[in-house]
Amino acid sequence: MSSRESGTLPPQQLSSLLKLLPDVQYAFGYGSGVFRQPNLYHAGGQPLVDFIVAVENPAAWHALNIKQNRNHYSFLRWLGGGTVDLVAESIAAGVFFNANVILGDQRVKYGVVSLKRLHQDLLHWDDLYVAGRLHKPVIHILRGNLEVAQSISTNLDAALRLALLLLPPRFSERDLYRTICRISYMGDIRMGIAEDADKVDRIVAGSYSSFEALYGRRMIQGRVAESAQLARSYTGSWRQTPSRAAHLQMTSELPMGLLKRACRAAKVRMEDEAVGLGRVRLMAGSNLLEKGNLQQSLEAAAASLVRRSSRKQAIAGPLMAGPWASLAYLSQKVIKAWRRRPLII
């Protein structure tokens, strides 16, 4: 059985698609066209393949790609690569998408982000947009970029840390993966309209072994596992028993973008960064714990980040694809989401 039939797009197929674009420094494939999800596909239908590429200079990259694949772009192609990048940076959440286009013989949706913006989001969750996608299993085409690999690892630790803070003392491994997966959908303006309500469960079910590969070792060893005092019971469930000091450490080490919004949600003071980043983090964590309702504040913070970035991408959509193509793509998403809803009589 091929890897495509068993549920995963072969990495070489993604690599072959990238050869049809200008050179990139990093790329990853994600979504239901890359990892198969249960009860989603229609016979004979070719799933859309989603991927994101990171490049050093997006304006120059788009200028080359407009020459190479001009039909992928809306009217913005007439305004040049600089304008395309300006839309991504000033209107969208840093990612410019060419949606529902043909690359080779494959229907794809691909996004372009700057390496700088990618690192910022992975390390600090400024947007929790690309970072959120990289909480879940993806196909990496790293091109030997060690700095990207390190930022991705930091992002995975942050997702595990937040999930543990949101979970009760005892939980199942599936509960953990569902919580991690749910982070990037909290506050998403598409949920319930252009995304179906069972999306999180389908992602976890379709990629369970890949979630284990991402987080299994992190649950046994490493800074997060040690802080949470993670232990597995004979029944297979997990238990966390962090001390108050460890709980403070876990909270204060959350990405700064999330920490700031959590303090705002809890209405607690955050120190000026002039006193030093370490002290800012420690005091923010301490104030959040003293205020109480930590889980609600963290969920509100994540939802605020995702809501903002998903709204920005939605606003930029008609510019990226053109109004009619954008409407057609959204209609397909809505139809797919509503097909998944149970029939109520």
mmCIF file of C-alpha atoms in Angstrom, residues 2-310:
data_model
loop_
_atom_site.group_PDB
_atom_site.id
_atom_site.type_symbol
_atom_site.label_atom_id
_atom_site.label_comp_id
_atom_site.label_asym_id
_atom_site.label_seq_id
_atom_site.Cartn_x
_atom_site.Cartn_y
_atom_site.Cartn_z
ATOM 1 C CA SER A 2 1.370 3.425 -0.910
ATOM 2 C CA SER A 3 1.874 6.113 1.720
ATOM 3 C CA ARG A 4 -0.837 8.150 -0.023
ATOM 4 C CA GLU A 5 -3.311 5.291 0.384
ATOM 5 C CA SER A 6 -2.293 4.724 3.996
ATOM 6 C CA GLY A 7 -2.871 8.341 4.836
ATOM 7 C CA THR A 8 0.183 10.496 4.130
ATOM 8 C CA LEU A 9 1.318 12.451 1.087
ATOM 9 C CA PRO A 10 4.799 11.170 0.113
ATOM 10 C CA PRO A 11 7.457 13.825 0.910
ATOM 11 C CA GLN A 12 8.901 13.398 -2.579
ATOM 12 C CA GLN A 13 5.561 14.491 -4.055
ATOM 13 C CA LEU A 14 5.703 17.740 -2.085
ATOM 14 C CA SER A 15 9.341 18.168 -3.136
ATOM 15 C CA SER A 16 8.349 17.733 -6.786
ATOM 16 C CA LEU A 17 5.705 20.454 -6.404
ATOM 17 C CA LEU A 18 8.303 22.829 -4.943
ATOM 18 C CA LYS A 19 10.467 22.388 -8.050
ATOM 19 C CA LEU A 20 7.747 24.218 -9.975
ATOM 20 C CA LEU A 21 8.213 27.318 -7.780
ATOM 21 C CA PRO A 22 11.196 29.633 -7.216
ATOM 22 C CA ASP A 23 13.698 28.403 -4.600
ATOM 23 C CA VAL A 24 12.516 28.367 -0.976
ATOM 24 C CA GLN A 25 14.423 28.013 2.302
ATOM 25 C CA TYR A 26 11.825 25.849 4.050
ATOM 26 C CA ALA A 27 8.434 24.289 3.332
ATOM 27 C CA PHE A 28 5.866 22.097 5.018
ATOM 28 C CA GLY A 29 2.706 20.341 3.883
ATOM 29 C CA TYR A 30 -0.337 20.134 6.139
ATOM 30 C CA GLY A 31 -4.080 19.531 6.182
ATOM 31 C CA SER A 32 -6.439 16.857 4.923
ATOM 32 C CA GLY A 33 -4.747 16.631 1.526
ATOM 33 C CA VAL A 34 -1.515 15.607 3.242
ATOM 34 C CA PHE A 35 -2.772 13.570 6.227
ATOM 35 C CA ARG A 36 -5.958 11.691 5.490
ATOM 36 C CA GLN A 37 -8.840 12.221 7.904
ATOM 37 C CA PRO A 38 -11.713 9.758 8.453
ATOM 38 C CA ASN A 39 -15.124 10.284 6.804
ATOM 39 C CA LEU A 40 -14.068 13.294 4.774
ATOM 40 C CA TYR A 41 -13.442 12.330 1.169
ATOM 41 C CA HIS A 42 -15.758 11.677 -1.753
ATOM 42 C CA ALA A 43 -15.042 8.932 -4.263
ATOM 43 C CA GLY A 44 -13.101 10.220 -7.239
ATOM 44 C CA GLY A 45 -12.389 13.580 -5.632
ATOM 45 C CA GLN A 46 -8.823 14.865 -5.540
ATOM 46 C CA PRO A 47 -8.092 16.541 -2.190
ATOM 47 C CA LEU A 48 -6.470 19.949 -2.201
ATOM 48 C CA VAL A 49 -2.830 19.844 -1.070
ATOM 49 C CA ASP A 50 -1.962 22.653 1.369
ATOM 50 C CA PHE A 51 1.590 23.791 1.976
ATOM 51 C CA ILE A 52 3.483 26.848 3.182
ATOM 52 C CA VAL A 53 6.912 27.994 2.035
ATOM 53 C CA ALA A 54 9.278 30.301 3.903
ATOM 54 C CA VAL A 55 11.617 32.552 1.938
ATOM 55 C CA GLU A 56 14.269 35.124 2.766
ATOM 56 C CA ASN A 57 12.831 37.923 0.606
ATOM 57 C CA PRO A 58 9.106 37.490 -0.143
ATOM 58 C CA ALA A 59 8.855 40.541 -2.420
ATOM 59 C CA ALA A 60 11.644 39.261 -4.683
ATOM 60 C CA TRP A 61 10.253 35.709 -4.512
ATOM 61 C CA HIS A 62 6.779 36.832 -5.581
ATOM 62 C CA ALA A 63 8.280 38.858 -8.441
ATOM 63 C CA LEU A 64 9.947 35.687 -9.750
ATOM 64 C CA ASN A 65 6.848 33.580 -9.186
ATOM 65 C CA ILE A 66 4.627 36.065 -11.020
ATOM 66 C CA LYS A 67 6.854 35.533 -14.073
ATOM 67 C CA GLN A 68 6.859 31.771 -13.561
ATOM 68 C CA ASN A 69 3.253 31.157 -12.412
ATOM 69 C CA ARG A 70 1.366 34.361 -13.180
ATOM 70 C CA ASN A 71 -2.016 32.597 -13.332
ATOM 71 C CA HIS A 72 -1.692 31.761 -9.626
ATOM 72 C CA TYR A 73 -2.164 35.438 -8.733
ATOM 73 C CA SER A 74 -5.134 37.771 -8.740
ATOM 74 C CA PHE A 75 -5.008 41.285 -10.220
ATOM 75 C CA LEU A 76 -2.193 41.965 -7.729
ATOM 76 C CA ARG A 77 0.243 40.443 -10.232
ATOM 77 C CA TRP A 78 0.014 43.686 -12.213
ATOM 78 C CA LEU A 79 1.244 45.613 -9.164
ATOM 79 C CA GLY A 80 4.368 43.528 -8.611
ATOM 80 C CA GLY A 81 5.957 41.397 -5.913
ATOM 81 C CA GLY A 82 6.367 44.292 -3.503
ATOM 82 C CA THR A 83 2.622 44.945 -3.430
ATOM 83 C CA VAL A 84 1.892 41.241 -2.980
ATOM 84 C CA ASP A 85 4.206 41.172 0.035
ATOM 85 C CA LEU A 86 2.672 44.402 1.370
ATOM 86 C CA VAL A 87 -0.762 42.735 1.397
ATOM 87 C CA ALA A 88 0.668 39.812 3.383
ATOM 88 C CA GLU A 89 2.440 41.997 5.931
ATOM 89 C CA SER A 90 -0.008 44.891 6.304
ATOM 90 C CA ILE A 91 -3.423 43.301 5.783
ATOM 91 C CA ALA A 92 -3.023 39.543 6.306
ATOM 92 C CA ALA A 93 -1.230 37.794 9.176
ATOM 93 C CA GLY A 94 2.075 37.631 7.325
ATOM 94 C CA VAL A 95 1.150 34.852 4.878
ATOM 95 C CA PHE A 96 0.157 35.359 1.236
ATOM 96 C CA PHE A 97 -1.927 32.476 -0.129
ATOM 97 C CA ASN A 98 -2.488 31.391 -3.692
ATOM 98 C CA ALA A 99 -5.568 29.226 -3.206
ATOM 99 C CA ASN A 100 -7.131 26.544 -5.379
ATOM 100 C CA VAL A 101 -4.563 26.759 -8.183
ATOM 101 C CA ILE A 102 -3.024 24.047 -10.357
ATOM 102 C CA LEU A 103 0.664 23.272 -9.861
ATOM 103 C CA GLY A 104 1.802 20.576 -12.243
ATOM 104 C CA ASP A 105 -1.229 18.294 -12.247
ATOM 105 C CA GLN A 106 -2.107 18.856 -8.582
ATOM 106 C CA ARG A 107 -4.706 21.233 -7.152
ATOM 107 C CA VAL A 108 -2.989 23.155 -4.350
ATOM 108 C CA LYS A 109 -3.216 26.024 -1.925
ATOM 109 C CA TYR A 110 0.167 27.426 -0.957
ATOM 110 C CA GLY A 111 1.182 30.214 1.366
ATOM 111 C CA VAL A 112 4.343 32.305 1.392
ATOM 112 C CA VAL A 113 5.841 33.736 4.584
ATOM 113 C CA SER A 114 9.132 35.453 5.328
ATOM 114 C CA LEU A 115 11.693 33.503 7.350
ATOM 115 C CA LYS A 116 11.802 36.379 9.846
ATOM 116 C CA ARG A 117 8.017 36.315 10.376
ATOM 117 C CA LEU A 118 8.099 32.515 10.651
ATOM 118 C CA HIS A 119 10.696 32.619 13.430
ATOM 119 C CA GLN A 120 8.823 35.366 15.279
ATOM 120 C CA ASP A 121 5.595 33.382 15.267
ATOM 121 C CA LEU A 122 7.239 30.099 16.260
ATOM 122 C CA LEU A 123 9.147 31.632 19.171
ATOM 123 C CA HIS A 124 6.718 34.286 20.431
ATOM 124 C CA TRP A 125 3.274 33.429 19.007
ATOM 125 C CA ASP A 126 2.836 36.972 17.710
ATOM 126 C CA ASP A 127 0.111 35.677 15.377
ATOM 127 C CA LEU A 128 -0.268 31.997 16.343
ATOM 128 C CA TYR A 129 -0.960 31.387 12.663
ATOM 129 C CA VAL A 130 1.903 29.427 11.102
ATOM 130 C CA ALA A 131 2.935 28.390 14.622
ATOM 131 C CA GLY A 132 -0.506 26.866 15.195
ATOM 132 C CA ARG A 133 -0.278 24.781 12.046
ATOM 133 C CA LEU A 134 3.096 23.504 13.223
ATOM 134 C CA HIS A 135 1.633 22.256 16.524
ATOM 135 C CA LYS A 136 0.162 19.426 14.465
ATOM 136 C CA PRO A 137 1.807 16.767 12.284
ATOM 137 C CA VAL A 138 3.139 18.127 8.997
ATOM 138 C CA ILE A 139 5.521 17.024 6.252
ATOM 139 C CA HIS A 140 8.746 19.039 6.557
ATOM 140 C CA ILE A 141 11.028 19.978 3.703
ATOM 141 C CA LEU A 142 13.737 21.623 5.805
ATOM 142 C CA ARG A 143 16.433 22.150 3.164
ATOM 143 C CA GLY A 144 19.046 21.846 5.940
ATOM 144 C CA ASN A 145 17.846 24.929 7.850
ATOM 145 C CA LEU A 146 18.947 24.248 11.440
ATOM 146 C CA GLU A 147 17.575 27.543 12.789
ATOM 147 C CA VAL A 148 14.084 26.706 11.530
ATOM 148 C CA ALA A 149 14.308 23.227 13.077
ATOM 149 C CA GLN A 150 15.233 24.736 16.460
ATOM 150 C CA SER A 151 12.364 27.235 16.320
ATOM 151 C CA ILE A 152 9.930 24.436 15.441
ATOM 152 C CA SER A 153 11.133 22.432 18.451
ATOM 153 C CA THR A 154 10.622 25.449 20.735
ATOM 154 C CA ASN A 155 7.109 25.871 19.326
ATOM 155 C CA LEU A 156 6.234 22.217 20.045
ATOM 156 C CA ASP A 157 7.458 22.582 23.638
ATOM 157 C CA ALA A 158 5.261 25.675 24.006
ATOM 158 C CA ALA A 159 2.198 23.826 22.677
ATOM 159 C CA LEU A 160 2.784 20.956 25.119
ATOM 160 C CA ARG A 161 3.308 23.395 28.001
ATOM 161 C CA LEU A 162 0.064 25.257 27.283
ATOM 162 C CA ALA A 163 -1.923 22.030 26.813
ATOM 163 C CA LEU A 164 -0.753 20.710 30.191
ATOM 164 C CA LEU A 165 -1.759 23.962 31.877
ATOM 165 C CA LEU A 166 -5.228 23.590 30.331
ATOM 166 C CA LEU A 167 -5.644 19.918 31.274
ATOM 167 C CA PRO A 168 -6.688 18.451 34.656
ATOM 168 C CA PRO A 169 -4.214 16.492 36.839
ATOM 169 C CA ARG A 170 -5.232 13.211 35.151
ATOM 170 C CA PHE A 171 -5.775 12.924 31.415
ATOM 171 C CA SER A 172 -5.491 10.517 28.512
ATOM 172 C CA GLU A 173 -3.003 10.823 25.679
ATOM 173 C CA ARG A 174 -5.887 11.473 23.292
ATOM 174 C CA ASP A 175 -7.064 14.307 25.575
ATOM 175 C CA LEU A 176 -3.605 15.835 25.283
ATOM 176 C CA TYR A 177 -3.508 15.665 21.488
ATOM 177 C CA ARG A 178 -7.032 17.064 21.211
ATOM 178 C CA THR A 179 -6.066 19.977 23.474
ATOM 179 C CA ILE A 180 -2.911 20.693 21.467
ATOM 180 C CA CYS A 181 -4.844 20.523 18.211
ATOM 181 C CA ARG A 182 -7.616 22.746 19.584
ATOM 182 C CA ILE A 183 -5.227 25.608 20.440
ATOM 183 C CA SER A 184 -4.990 26.828 16.848
ATOM 184 C CA TYR A 185 -8.798 26.734 16.385
ATOM 185 C CA MET A 186 -9.784 28.647 19.527
ATOM 186 C CA GLY A 187 -11.383 31.861 18.299
ATOM 187 C CA ASP A 188 -11.023 30.958 14.603
ATOM 188 C CA ILE A 189 -13.750 32.910 12.817
ATOM 189 C CA ARG A 190 -14.175 30.074 10.280
ATOM 190 C CA MET A 191 -15.176 27.441 12.836
ATOM 191 C CA GLY A 192 -18.813 26.439 12.507
ATOM 192 C CA ILE A 193 -19.100 28.207 9.138
ATOM 193 C CA ALA A 194 -16.303 27.142 6.775
ATOM 194 C CA GLU A 195 -14.812 24.520 9.110
ATOM 195 C CA ASP A 196 -16.781 21.639 10.594
ATOM 196 C CA ALA A 197 -17.148 21.210 14.346
ATOM 197 C CA ASP A 198 -15.557 17.726 14.309
ATOM 198 C CA LYS A 199 -12.338 18.940 12.696
ATOM 199 C CA VAL A 200 -10.184 18.516 15.813
ATOM 200 C CA ASP A 201 -11.351 14.937 16.399
ATOM 201 C CA ARG A 202 -10.787 14.041 12.750
ATOM 202 C CA ILE A 203 -7.272 15.484 12.742
ATOM 203 C CA VAL A 204 -6.310 13.548 15.868
ATOM 204 C CA ALA A 205 -7.909 10.330 14.598
ATOM 205 C CA GLY A 206 -6.199 10.600 11.220
ATOM 206 C CA SER A 207 -2.758 11.516 12.577
ATOM 207 C CA TYR A 208 -2.639 9.817 15.992
ATOM 208 C CA SER A 209 0.650 7.989 15.423
ATOM 209 C CA SER A 210 2.172 11.193 14.034
ATOM 210 C CA PHE A 211 1.110 13.074 17.186
ATOM 211 C CA GLU A 212 2.847 10.336 19.199
ATOM 212 C CA ALA A 213 6.000 10.852 17.144
ATOM 213 C CA LEU A 214 5.885 14.616 17.802
ATOM 214 C CA TYR A 215 5.106 14.597 21.516
ATOM 215 C CA GLY A 216 5.836 11.105 22.857
ATOM 216 C CA ARG A 217 9.454 11.783 23.797
ATOM 217 C CA ARG A 218 8.611 15.247 25.110
ATOM 218 C CA MET A 219 6.168 13.650 27.560
ATOM 219 C CA ILE A 220 8.901 11.406 28.962
ATOM 220 C CA GLN A 221 11.916 13.685 29.079
ATOM 221 C CA GLY A 222 12.819 17.328 28.721
ATOM 222 C CA ARG A 223 12.097 20.567 30.530
ATOM 223 C CA VAL A 224 8.301 20.495 30.131
ATOM 224 C CA ALA A 225 7.910 16.891 31.314
ATOM 225 C CA GLU A 226 10.169 17.555 34.312
ATOM 226 C CA SER A 227 8.312 20.723 35.311
ATOM 227 C CA ALA A 228 4.904 19.031 35.076
ATOM 228 C CA GLN A 229 6.178 15.898 36.850
ATOM 229 C CA LEU A 230 4.528 13.784 34.161
ATOM 230 C CA ALA A 231 4.015 10.106 34.920
ATOM 231 C CA ARG A 232 2.087 7.363 33.157
ATOM 232 C CA SER A 233 -0.162 5.083 35.194
ATOM 233 C CA TYR A 234 -0.557 1.344 34.684
ATOM 234 C CA THR A 235 -3.940 2.038 33.030
ATOM 235 C CA GLY A 236 -2.270 4.131 30.331
ATOM 236 C CA SER A 237 -3.540 7.515 31.511
ATOM 237 C CA TRP A 238 -1.176 10.337 32.459
ATOM 238 C CA ARG A 239 -0.783 12.295 35.675
ATOM 239 C CA GLN A 240 0.832 15.686 36.263
ATOM 240 C CA THR A 241 1.771 16.890 39.746
ATOM 241 C CA PRO A 242 3.774 20.095 39.354
ATOM 242 C CA SER A 243 4.813 21.976 42.471
ATOM 243 C CA ARG A 244 3.737 25.605 42.772
ATOM 244 C CA ALA A 245 7.243 26.681 41.757
ATOM 245 C CA ALA A 246 7.117 24.414 38.698
ATOM 246 C CA HIS A 247 3.616 25.654 37.852
ATOM 247 C CA LEU A 248 4.960 29.205 37.963
ATOM 248 C CA GLN A 249 7.878 28.196 35.746
ATOM 249 C CA MET A 250 5.572 26.602 33.170
ATOM 250 C CA THR A 251 3.333 29.661 33.080
ATOM 251 C CA SER A 252 6.170 32.186 32.866
ATOM 252 C CA GLU A 253 7.828 30.255 30.019
ATOM 253 C CA LEU A 254 4.797 30.471 27.730
ATOM 254 C CA PRO A 255 5.369 32.430 24.482
ATOM 255 C CA MET A 256 5.394 36.165 25.114
ATOM 256 C CA GLY A 257 2.565 36.896 22.674
ATOM 257 C CA LEU A 258 0.287 34.557 24.623
ATOM 258 C CA LEU A 259 1.512 35.721 28.032
ATOM 259 C CA LYS A 260 0.742 39.368 27.270
ATOM 260 C CA ARG A 261 -2.791 38.578 26.158
ATOM 261 C CA ALA A 262 -3.367 36.290 29.141
ATOM 262 C CA CYS A 263 -2.447 39.158 31.478
ATOM 263 C CA ARG A 264 -4.803 41.417 29.556
ATOM 264 C CA ALA A 265 -7.613 38.848 29.793
ATOM 265 C CA ALA A 266 -7.046 38.408 33.538
ATOM 266 C CA LYS A 267 -6.694 42.178 34.042
ATOM 267 C CA VAL A 268 -3.345 41.811 35.795
ATOM 268 C CA ARG A 269 -0.354 44.103 35.496
ATOM 269 C CA MET A 270 2.624 43.261 33.303
ATOM 270 C CA GLU A 271 6.004 44.810 34.084
ATOM 271 C CA ASP A 272 7.728 47.088 31.601
ATOM 272 C CA GLU A 273 10.296 45.160 29.555
ATOM 273 C CA ALA A 274 12.959 47.666 30.629
ATOM 274 C CA VAL A 275 13.309 45.719 33.907
ATOM 275 C CA GLY A 276 14.487 42.654 31.974
ATOM 276 C CA LEU A 277 12.616 39.964 30.083
ATOM 277 C CA GLY A 278 13.215 37.316 32.743
ATOM 278 C CA ARG A 279 11.619 39.438 35.466
ATOM 279 C CA VAL A 280 8.735 40.414 33.169
ATOM 280 C CA ARG A 281 7.956 36.750 32.543
ATOM 281 C CA LEU A 282 8.278 35.757 36.200
ATOM 282 C CA MET A 283 6.031 38.552 37.442
ATOM 283 C CA ALA A 284 3.461 37.885 34.705
ATOM 284 C CA GLY A 285 3.308 34.213 35.661
ATOM 285 C CA SER A 286 3.093 35.035 39.357
ATOM 286 C CA ASN A 287 0.326 37.603 38.851
ATOM 287 C CA LEU A 288 -1.690 35.182 36.704
ATOM 288 C CA LEU A 289 -1.447 32.416 39.312
ATOM 289 C CA GLU A 290 -2.399 34.766 42.150
ATOM 290 C CA LYS A 291 -5.375 36.080 40.183
ATOM 291 C CA GLY A 292 -6.774 32.557 39.705
ATOM 292 C CA ASN A 293 -8.789 31.267 36.729
ATOM 293 C CA LEU A 294 -5.524 30.584 34.887
ATOM 294 C CA GLN A 295 -7.100 28.188 32.390
ATOM 295 C CA GLN A 296 -9.789 30.686 31.380
ATOM 296 C CA SER A 297 -7.197 33.443 30.941
ATOM 297 C CA LEU A 298 -4.966 31.235 28.790
ATOM 298 C CA GLU A 299 -7.869 30.069 26.627
ATOM 299 C CA ALA A 300 -9.031 33.664 26.196
ATOM 300 C CA ALA A 301 -5.495 34.686 25.208
ATOM 301 C CA ALA A 302 -5.161 31.921 22.604
ATOM 302 C CA ALA A 303 -8.631 32.682 21.229
ATOM 303 C CA SER A 304 -7.763 36.372 20.970
ATOM 304 C CA LEU A 305 -4.612 35.635 18.957
ATOM 305 C CA VAL A 306 -6.300 33.153 16.618
ATOM 306 C CA ARG A 307 -9.358 35.377 16.154
ATOM 307 C CA ARG A 308 -7.184 38.310 15.110
ATOM 308 C CA SER A 309 -5.013 36.349 12.680
ATOM 309 C CA SER A 310 -7.922 34.418 11.130
#
